[in-house]
Coordinates of C-alpha atoms and ligand atoms in Angstrom, one line a residue:
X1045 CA -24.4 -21.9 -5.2
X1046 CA -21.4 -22.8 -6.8
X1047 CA -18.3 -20.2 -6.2
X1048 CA -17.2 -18.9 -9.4
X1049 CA -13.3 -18.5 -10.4
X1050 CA -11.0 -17.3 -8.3
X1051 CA -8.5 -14.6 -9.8
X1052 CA -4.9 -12.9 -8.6
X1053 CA -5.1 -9.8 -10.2
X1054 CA -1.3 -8.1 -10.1
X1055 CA -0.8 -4.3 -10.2
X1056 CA 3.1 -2.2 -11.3
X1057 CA 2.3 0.5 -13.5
X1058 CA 3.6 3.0 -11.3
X1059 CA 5.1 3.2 -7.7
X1060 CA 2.4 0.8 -6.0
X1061 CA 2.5 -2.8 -6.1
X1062 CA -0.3 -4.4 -5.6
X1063 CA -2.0 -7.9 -5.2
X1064 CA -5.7 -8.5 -4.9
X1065 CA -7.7 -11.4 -4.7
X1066 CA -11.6 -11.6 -6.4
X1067 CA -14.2 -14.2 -6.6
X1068 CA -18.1 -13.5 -7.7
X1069 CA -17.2 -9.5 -7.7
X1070 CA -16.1 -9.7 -4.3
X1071 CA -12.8 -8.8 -2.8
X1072 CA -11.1 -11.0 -1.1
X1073 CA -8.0 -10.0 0.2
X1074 CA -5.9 -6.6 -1.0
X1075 CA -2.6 -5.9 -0.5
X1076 CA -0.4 -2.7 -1.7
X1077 CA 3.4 -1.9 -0.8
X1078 CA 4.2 1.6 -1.9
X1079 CA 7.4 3.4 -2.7
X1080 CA 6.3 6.4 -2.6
X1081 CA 8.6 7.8 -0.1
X1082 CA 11.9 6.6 -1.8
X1083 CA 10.7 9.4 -4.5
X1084 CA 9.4 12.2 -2.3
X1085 CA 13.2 12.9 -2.0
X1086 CA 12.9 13.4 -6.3
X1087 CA 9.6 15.1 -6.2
X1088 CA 8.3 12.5 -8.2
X1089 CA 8.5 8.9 -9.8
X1090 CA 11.9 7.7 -10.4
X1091 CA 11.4 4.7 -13.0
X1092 CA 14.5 2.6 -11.8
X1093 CA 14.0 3.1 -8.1
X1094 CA 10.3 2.1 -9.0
X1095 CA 10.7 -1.2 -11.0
X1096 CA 13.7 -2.1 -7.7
X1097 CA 11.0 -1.5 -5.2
X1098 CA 8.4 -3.7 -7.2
X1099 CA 11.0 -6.5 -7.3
X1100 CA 11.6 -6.3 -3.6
X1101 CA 7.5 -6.1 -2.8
X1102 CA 6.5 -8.9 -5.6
X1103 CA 6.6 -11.5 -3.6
X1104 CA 5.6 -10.9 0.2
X1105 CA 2.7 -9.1 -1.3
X1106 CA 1.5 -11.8 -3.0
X1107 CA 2.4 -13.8 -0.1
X1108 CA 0.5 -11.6 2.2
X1109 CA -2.6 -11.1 -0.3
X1110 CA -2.9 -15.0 -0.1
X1111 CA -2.5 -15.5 3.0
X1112 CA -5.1 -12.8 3.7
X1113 CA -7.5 -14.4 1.7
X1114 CA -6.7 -18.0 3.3
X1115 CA -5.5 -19.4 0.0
X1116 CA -3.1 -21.5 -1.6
X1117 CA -1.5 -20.7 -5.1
X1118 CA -3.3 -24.0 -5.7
X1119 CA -6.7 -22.5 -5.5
X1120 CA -5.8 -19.5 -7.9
X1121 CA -8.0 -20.3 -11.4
X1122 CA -6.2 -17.4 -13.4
X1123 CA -4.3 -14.7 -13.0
X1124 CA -4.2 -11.0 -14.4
X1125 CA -1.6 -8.3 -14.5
X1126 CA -1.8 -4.7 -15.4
X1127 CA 0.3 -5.0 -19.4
X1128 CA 0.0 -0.7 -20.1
X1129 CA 0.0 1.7 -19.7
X1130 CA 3.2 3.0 -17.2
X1131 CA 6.7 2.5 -16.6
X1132 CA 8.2 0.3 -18.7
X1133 CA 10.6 -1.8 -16.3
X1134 CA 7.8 -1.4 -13.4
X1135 CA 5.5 -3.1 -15.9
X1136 CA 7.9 -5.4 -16.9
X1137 CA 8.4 -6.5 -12.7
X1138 CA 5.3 -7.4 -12.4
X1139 CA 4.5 -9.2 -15.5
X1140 CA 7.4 -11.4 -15.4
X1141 CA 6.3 -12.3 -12.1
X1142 CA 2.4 -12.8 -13.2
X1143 CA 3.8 -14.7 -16.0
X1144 CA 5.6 -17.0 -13.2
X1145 CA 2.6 -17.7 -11.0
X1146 CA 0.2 -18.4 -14.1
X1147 CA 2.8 -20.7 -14.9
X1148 CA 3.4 -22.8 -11.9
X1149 CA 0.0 -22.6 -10.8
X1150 CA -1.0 -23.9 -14.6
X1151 CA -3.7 -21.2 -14.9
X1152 CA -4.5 -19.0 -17.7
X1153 CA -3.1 -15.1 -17.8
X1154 CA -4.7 -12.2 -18.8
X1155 CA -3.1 -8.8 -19.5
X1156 CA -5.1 -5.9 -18.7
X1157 CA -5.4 -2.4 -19.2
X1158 CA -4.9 -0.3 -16.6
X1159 CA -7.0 2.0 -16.6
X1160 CA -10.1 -0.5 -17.3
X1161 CA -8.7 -1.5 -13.6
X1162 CA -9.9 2.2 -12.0
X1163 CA -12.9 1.4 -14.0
X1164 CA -13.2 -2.2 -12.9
X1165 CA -12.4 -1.4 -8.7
X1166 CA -16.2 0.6 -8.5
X1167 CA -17.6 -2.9 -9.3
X1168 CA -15.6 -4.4 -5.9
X1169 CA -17.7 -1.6 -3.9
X1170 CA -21.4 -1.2 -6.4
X1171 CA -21.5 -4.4 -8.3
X1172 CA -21.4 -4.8 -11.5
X1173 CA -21.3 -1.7 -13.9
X1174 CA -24.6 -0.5 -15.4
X1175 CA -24.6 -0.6 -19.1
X1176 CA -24.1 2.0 -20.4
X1177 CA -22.6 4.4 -18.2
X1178 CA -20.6 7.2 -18.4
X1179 CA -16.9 6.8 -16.5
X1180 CA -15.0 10.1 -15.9
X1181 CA -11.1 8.9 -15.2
X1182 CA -8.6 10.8 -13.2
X1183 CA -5.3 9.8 -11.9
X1184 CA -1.7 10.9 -12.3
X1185 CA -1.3 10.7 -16.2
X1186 CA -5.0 10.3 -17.7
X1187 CA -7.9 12.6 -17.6
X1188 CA -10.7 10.8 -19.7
X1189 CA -14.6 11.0 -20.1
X1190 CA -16.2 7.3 -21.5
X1191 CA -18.6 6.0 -22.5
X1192 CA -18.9 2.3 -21.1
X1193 CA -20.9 -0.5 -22.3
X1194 CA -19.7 -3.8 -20.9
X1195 CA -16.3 -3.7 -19.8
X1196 CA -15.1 -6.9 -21.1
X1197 CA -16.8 -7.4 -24.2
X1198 CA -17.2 -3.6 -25.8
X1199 CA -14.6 -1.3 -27.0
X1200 CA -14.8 1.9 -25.0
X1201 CA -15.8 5.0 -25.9
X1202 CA -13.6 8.0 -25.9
X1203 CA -16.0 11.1 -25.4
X1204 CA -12.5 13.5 -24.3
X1205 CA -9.4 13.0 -23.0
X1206 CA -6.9 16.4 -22.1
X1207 CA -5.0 18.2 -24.6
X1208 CA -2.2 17.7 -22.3
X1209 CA -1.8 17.8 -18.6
X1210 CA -4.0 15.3 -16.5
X1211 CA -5.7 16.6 -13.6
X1212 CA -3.3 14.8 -11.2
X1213 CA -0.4 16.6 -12.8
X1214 CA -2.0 19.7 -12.6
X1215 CA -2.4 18.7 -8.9
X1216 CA 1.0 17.1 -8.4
X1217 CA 2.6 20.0 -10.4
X1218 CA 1.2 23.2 -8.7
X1219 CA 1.6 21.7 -5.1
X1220 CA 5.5 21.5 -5.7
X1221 CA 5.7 25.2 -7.1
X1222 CA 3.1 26.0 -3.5
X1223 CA 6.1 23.8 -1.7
X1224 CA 3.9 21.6 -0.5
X1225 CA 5.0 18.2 -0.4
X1226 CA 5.2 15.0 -3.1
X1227 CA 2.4 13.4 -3.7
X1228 CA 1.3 17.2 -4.8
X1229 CA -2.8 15.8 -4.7
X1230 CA -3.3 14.9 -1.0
X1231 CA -1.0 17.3 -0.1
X1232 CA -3.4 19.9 -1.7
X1233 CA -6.5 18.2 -0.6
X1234 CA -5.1 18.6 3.2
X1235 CA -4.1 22.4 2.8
X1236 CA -7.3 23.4 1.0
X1237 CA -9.2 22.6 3.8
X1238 CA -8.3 25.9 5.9
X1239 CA -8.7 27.8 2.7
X1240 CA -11.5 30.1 0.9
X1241 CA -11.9 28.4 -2.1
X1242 CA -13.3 31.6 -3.7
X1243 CA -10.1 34.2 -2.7
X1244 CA -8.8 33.2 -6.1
X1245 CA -10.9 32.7 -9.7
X1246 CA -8.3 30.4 -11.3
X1247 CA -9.2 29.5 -15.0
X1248 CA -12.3 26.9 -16.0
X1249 CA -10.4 25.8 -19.5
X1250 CA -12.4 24.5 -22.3
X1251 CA -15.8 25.4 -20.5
X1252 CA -16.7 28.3 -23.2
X1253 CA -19.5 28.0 -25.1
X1254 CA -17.9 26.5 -28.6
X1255 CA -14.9 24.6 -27.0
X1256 CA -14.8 21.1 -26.8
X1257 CA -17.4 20.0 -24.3
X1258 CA -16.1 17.0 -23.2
X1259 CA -12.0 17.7 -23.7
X1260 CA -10.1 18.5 -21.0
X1261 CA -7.0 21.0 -20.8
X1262 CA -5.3 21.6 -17.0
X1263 CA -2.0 22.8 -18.6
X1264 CA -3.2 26.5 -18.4
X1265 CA -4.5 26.2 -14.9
X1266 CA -1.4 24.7 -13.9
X1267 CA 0.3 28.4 -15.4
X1268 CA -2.1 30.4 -14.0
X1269 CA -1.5 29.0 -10.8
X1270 CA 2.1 29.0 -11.0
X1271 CA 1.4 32.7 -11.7
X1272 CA -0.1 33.7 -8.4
X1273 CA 2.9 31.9 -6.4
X1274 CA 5.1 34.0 -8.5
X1275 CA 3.6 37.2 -7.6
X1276 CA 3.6 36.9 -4.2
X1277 CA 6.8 35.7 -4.3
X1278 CA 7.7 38.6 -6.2
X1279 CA 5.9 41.2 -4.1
X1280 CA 7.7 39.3 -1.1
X1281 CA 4.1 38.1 0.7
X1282 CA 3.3 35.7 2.6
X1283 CA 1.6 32.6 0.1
X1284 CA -1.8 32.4 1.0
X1285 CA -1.7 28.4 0.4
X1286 CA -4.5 27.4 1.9
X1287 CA -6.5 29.7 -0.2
X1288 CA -4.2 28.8 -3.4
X1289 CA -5.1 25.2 -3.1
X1290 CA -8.6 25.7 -2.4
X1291 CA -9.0 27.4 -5.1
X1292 CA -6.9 24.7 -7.6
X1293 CA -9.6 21.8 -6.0
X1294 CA -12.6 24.5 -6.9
X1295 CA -11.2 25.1 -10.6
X1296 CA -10.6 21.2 -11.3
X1297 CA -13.4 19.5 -9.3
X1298 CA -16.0 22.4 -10.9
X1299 CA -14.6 21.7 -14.7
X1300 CA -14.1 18.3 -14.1
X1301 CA -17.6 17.4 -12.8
X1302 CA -19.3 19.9 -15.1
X1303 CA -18.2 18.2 -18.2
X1304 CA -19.2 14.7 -17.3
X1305 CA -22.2 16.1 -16.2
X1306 CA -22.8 17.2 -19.6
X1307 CA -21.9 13.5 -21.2
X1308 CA -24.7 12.3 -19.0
X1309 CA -27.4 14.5 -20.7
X1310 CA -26.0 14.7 -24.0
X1311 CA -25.9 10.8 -23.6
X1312 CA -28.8 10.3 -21.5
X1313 CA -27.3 7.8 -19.1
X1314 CA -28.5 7.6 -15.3
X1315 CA -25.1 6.9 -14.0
X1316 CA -22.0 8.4 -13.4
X1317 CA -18.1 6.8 -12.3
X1318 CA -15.7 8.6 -11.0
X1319 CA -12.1 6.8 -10.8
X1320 CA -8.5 7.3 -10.4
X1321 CA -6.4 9.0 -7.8
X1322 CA -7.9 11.9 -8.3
X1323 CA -11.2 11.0 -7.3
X1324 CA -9.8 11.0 -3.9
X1325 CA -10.2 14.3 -3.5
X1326 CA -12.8 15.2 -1.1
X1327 CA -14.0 18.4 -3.1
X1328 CA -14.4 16.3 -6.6
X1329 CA -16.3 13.8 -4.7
X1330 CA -18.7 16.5 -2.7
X1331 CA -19.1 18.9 -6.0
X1332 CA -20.1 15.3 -8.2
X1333 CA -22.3 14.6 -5.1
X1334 CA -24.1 17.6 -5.7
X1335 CA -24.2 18.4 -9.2
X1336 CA -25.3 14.2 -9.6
X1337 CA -28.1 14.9 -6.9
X1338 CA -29.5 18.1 -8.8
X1339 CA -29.4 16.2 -12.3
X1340 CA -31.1 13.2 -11.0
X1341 CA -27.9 10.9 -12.1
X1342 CA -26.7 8.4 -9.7
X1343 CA -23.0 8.6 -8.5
X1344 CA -20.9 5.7 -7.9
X1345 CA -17.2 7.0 -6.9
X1346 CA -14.9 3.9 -5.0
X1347 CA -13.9 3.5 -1.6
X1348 CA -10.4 5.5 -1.0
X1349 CA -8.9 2.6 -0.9
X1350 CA -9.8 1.4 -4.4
X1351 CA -9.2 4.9 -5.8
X1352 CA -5.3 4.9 -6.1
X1353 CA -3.7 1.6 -7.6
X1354 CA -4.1 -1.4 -6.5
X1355 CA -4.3 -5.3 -7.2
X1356 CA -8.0 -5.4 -6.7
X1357 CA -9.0 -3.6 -9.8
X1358 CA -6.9 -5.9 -12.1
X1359 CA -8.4 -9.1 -10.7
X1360 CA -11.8 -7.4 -10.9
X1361 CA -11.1 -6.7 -14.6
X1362 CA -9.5 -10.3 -14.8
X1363 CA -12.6 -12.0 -13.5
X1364 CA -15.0 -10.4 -15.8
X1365 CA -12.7 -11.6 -18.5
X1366 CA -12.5 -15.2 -17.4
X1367 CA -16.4 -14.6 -17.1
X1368 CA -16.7 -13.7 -20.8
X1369 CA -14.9 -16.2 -22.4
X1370 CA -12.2 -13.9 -23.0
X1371 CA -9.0 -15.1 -25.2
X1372 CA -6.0 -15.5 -22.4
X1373 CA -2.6 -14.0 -23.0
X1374 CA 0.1 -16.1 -24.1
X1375 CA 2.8 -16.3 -21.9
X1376 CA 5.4 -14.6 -24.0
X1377 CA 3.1 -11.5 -24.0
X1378 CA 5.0 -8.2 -23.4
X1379 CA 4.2 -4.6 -21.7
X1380 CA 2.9 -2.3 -23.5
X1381 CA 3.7 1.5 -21.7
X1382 CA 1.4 3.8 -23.8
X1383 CA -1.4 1.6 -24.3
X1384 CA -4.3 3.5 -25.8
X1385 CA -7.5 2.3 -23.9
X1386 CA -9.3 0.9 -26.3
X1387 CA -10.5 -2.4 -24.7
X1388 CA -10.0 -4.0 -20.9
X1389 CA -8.1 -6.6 -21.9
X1390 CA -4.5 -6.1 -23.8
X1391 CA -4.1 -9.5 -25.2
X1392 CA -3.4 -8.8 -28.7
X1393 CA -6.0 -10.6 -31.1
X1394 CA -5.4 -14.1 -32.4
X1395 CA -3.7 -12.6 -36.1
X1396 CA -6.5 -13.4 -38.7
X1397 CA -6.6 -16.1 -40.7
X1398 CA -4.6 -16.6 -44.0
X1399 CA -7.0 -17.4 -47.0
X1400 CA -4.8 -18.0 -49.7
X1401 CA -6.3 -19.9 -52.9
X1402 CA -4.1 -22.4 -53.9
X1403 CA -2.1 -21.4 -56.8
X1404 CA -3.0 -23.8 -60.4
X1405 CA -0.1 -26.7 -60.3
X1406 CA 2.8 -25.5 -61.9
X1407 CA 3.1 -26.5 -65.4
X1408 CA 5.8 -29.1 -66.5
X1409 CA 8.9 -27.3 -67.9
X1410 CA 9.1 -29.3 -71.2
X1411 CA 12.7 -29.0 -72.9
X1412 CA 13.8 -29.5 -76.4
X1413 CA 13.1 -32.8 -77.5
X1414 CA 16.6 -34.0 -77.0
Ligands
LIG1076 O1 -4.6 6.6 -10.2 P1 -3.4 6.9 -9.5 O2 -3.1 6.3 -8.1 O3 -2.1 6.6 -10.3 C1 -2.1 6.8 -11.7 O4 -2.5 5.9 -12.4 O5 -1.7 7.9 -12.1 O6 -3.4 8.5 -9.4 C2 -2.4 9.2 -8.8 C3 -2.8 10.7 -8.8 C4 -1.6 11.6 -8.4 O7 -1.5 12.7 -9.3 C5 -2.1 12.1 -7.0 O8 -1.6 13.4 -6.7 C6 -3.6 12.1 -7.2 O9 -3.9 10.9 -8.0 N1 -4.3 12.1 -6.0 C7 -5.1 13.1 -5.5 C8 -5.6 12.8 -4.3 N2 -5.1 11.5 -4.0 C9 -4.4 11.1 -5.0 N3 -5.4 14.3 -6.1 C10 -6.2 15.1 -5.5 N4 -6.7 14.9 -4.2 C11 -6.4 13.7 -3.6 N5 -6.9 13.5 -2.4
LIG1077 ZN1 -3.7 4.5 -11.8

């Protein structure tokens, strides 16, 4: 059989930098340098330490993601980097440094959307993505329920996003106020594992009958929680924080796996994806287990690994683009940091045509007969 292309897919939204290597929907080689610790100290993301650390990492993780995989730049057949959303000079890092590989390796570059990349990393683990399907995203900054047809061809389907926090800032929020430490979503997973999930009944927003069914809303649960540290606080008791963050995991993993739930019904598709950081956490993953087992809808949820950001995922988007004849990017394409996700791929359209009719010839000017 002959081996299909081989693409370096290049990942700097946020605080990871990553380089992954794909060919025929397999991983290759994955490599991610984090700087997470340089903004525990903040309690969250600092944008310029970010973009510094990416430029430090760029290059020995693609060194290292190469030599991983036992390849030469040489052997590279295009290469794709993650355009929007995120931080703008983290984005900018990285695709000033995709731009220079595509360039001196003389391969085509593709800009991708980020997000498409959690969608794209299940692929690396299931194969390719049933269509259609319906994809429930949650990381850091998006909470979203699609619908997906294929990834590289369709638009996607927006069933609900949140009304404003994501479920990872819920997460990454409440943990602070709990003191627990940065990032606020393992932290909580590792706690709520000693607690009673049931000694508190946070909030289910959006999950009465007449709301929204598929919009999301974590603001609220974020206060509610914030509430119950207050009163102990106030009432000078011991925080039960175990129990607190058992009961946070319960509250999003129940809302969040109930609603896509629903989506798969109302849409009546057979499968279910589960990406972003957020799906992680080891009670979103057992409640979808369950609920997907009862309603006869299969589950696909990506290794760990795959979960948070990564290389991997862009390249997996990449290749499926190369694979459908997708228009590259030129290379004076820029980042786009609030990228809607409309599409996988962020290379703007070609603009269309002009079709001007020709104007009549302009008449002589005749002067006075002189
Ligand atoms: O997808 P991701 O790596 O980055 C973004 O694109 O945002 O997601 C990061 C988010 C953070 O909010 C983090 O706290 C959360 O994913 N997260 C978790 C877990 N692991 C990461 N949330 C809950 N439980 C986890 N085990
Ligand atoms: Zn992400």
């Amino acid at each position: 059989m002959v081996s299909g292309p081989v693409v370096l897919g290049i990942e700097s939204s946020c605080d990871e930098t990553g380089a992954g290597i794909v060919r025929d929907g397999k991983l290759l080689a994955h490599v991610v340098a984090s700087s997470m610790d340089e903004h525990a100290l903040f309690g969250g993301v600092v944008p310029e330490i970010a973009a510094r650390a990416h430029l430090q990492a760029f290059t020995p993780v693609v060194r290292e993601a190469l030599d991983r995989a036992g390849l030469r730049l040489s052997r590279i057949d295009a290469v794709a980097v993650t355009t929007g959303p995120g931080l703008s000079g983290a984005l900018q890092v990285g695709l000033a440094g995709a731009k220079s590989l595509a360039y001196a390796a003389g391969v085509p570059l593709y800009g991708v959307h980020h997000l498409a990349g959690h969608v794209a990393a299940d692929t690396l683990e299931h194969g390719p993505l049933p269509s259609p399907c319906v994809v429930l995203i949650v990381s850091g900054g998006h909470t979203s329920l699609l619908l997906v047809r294929d990834l590289a061809r369709d638009p996607i389907l927006h069933l609900g996003d949140t009304l404003d926090d994501a479920a990872g800032e819920c997460f990454d929020k409440v943990a602070r106020i709990m003191g627990l430490p940065y990032p606020g979503g393992p932290a909580v997973d590792r706690a709520a594992r000693d607690g009673d999930p049931r000694a508190v009944r946070f909030p289910r927003p959006l999950t009465r009958p007449g709301d929204d069914p598929y919009a999301f809303s974590f603001s609220g649960l974020k206060t509610a929680a914030a509430r119950w540290v207050e009163q102990h606080r106030l009432q000078g008791l011991d925080l039960p924080v175990a129990d607190g963050a058992a009961a946070l995991q319960e509250a999003v993993a129940d809302v969040l796996t109930r609603k896509a739930l629903a989506a798969c019904a109302a849409y009546d598709v057979r499968t279910l994806i589960v990406v972003g950081g957020v799906a992680a956490n080891s009670r979103v993953r057992a409640l979808a287990e369950q609920r997907c087992a009862a309603a006869g809808v299969e589950l696909r949820v990506p290794p760990m690994t795959l979960c948070t950001d990564n290389g991997a995922m862009i390249a997996a988007v990449g290749e499926l683009l190369v694979r459908a004849g997708a228009e590259p990017a030129p290379l004076d394409v820029s980042i786009d940091p609030s990228a809607p996700l409309e599409r996988a791929s962020l290379t703007p359209l070609p603009p269309t045509p002009l079709s001007l009719t020709p104007l009549p010839p302009t008449p002589a000017i005749v002067g006075p007969a002189s």
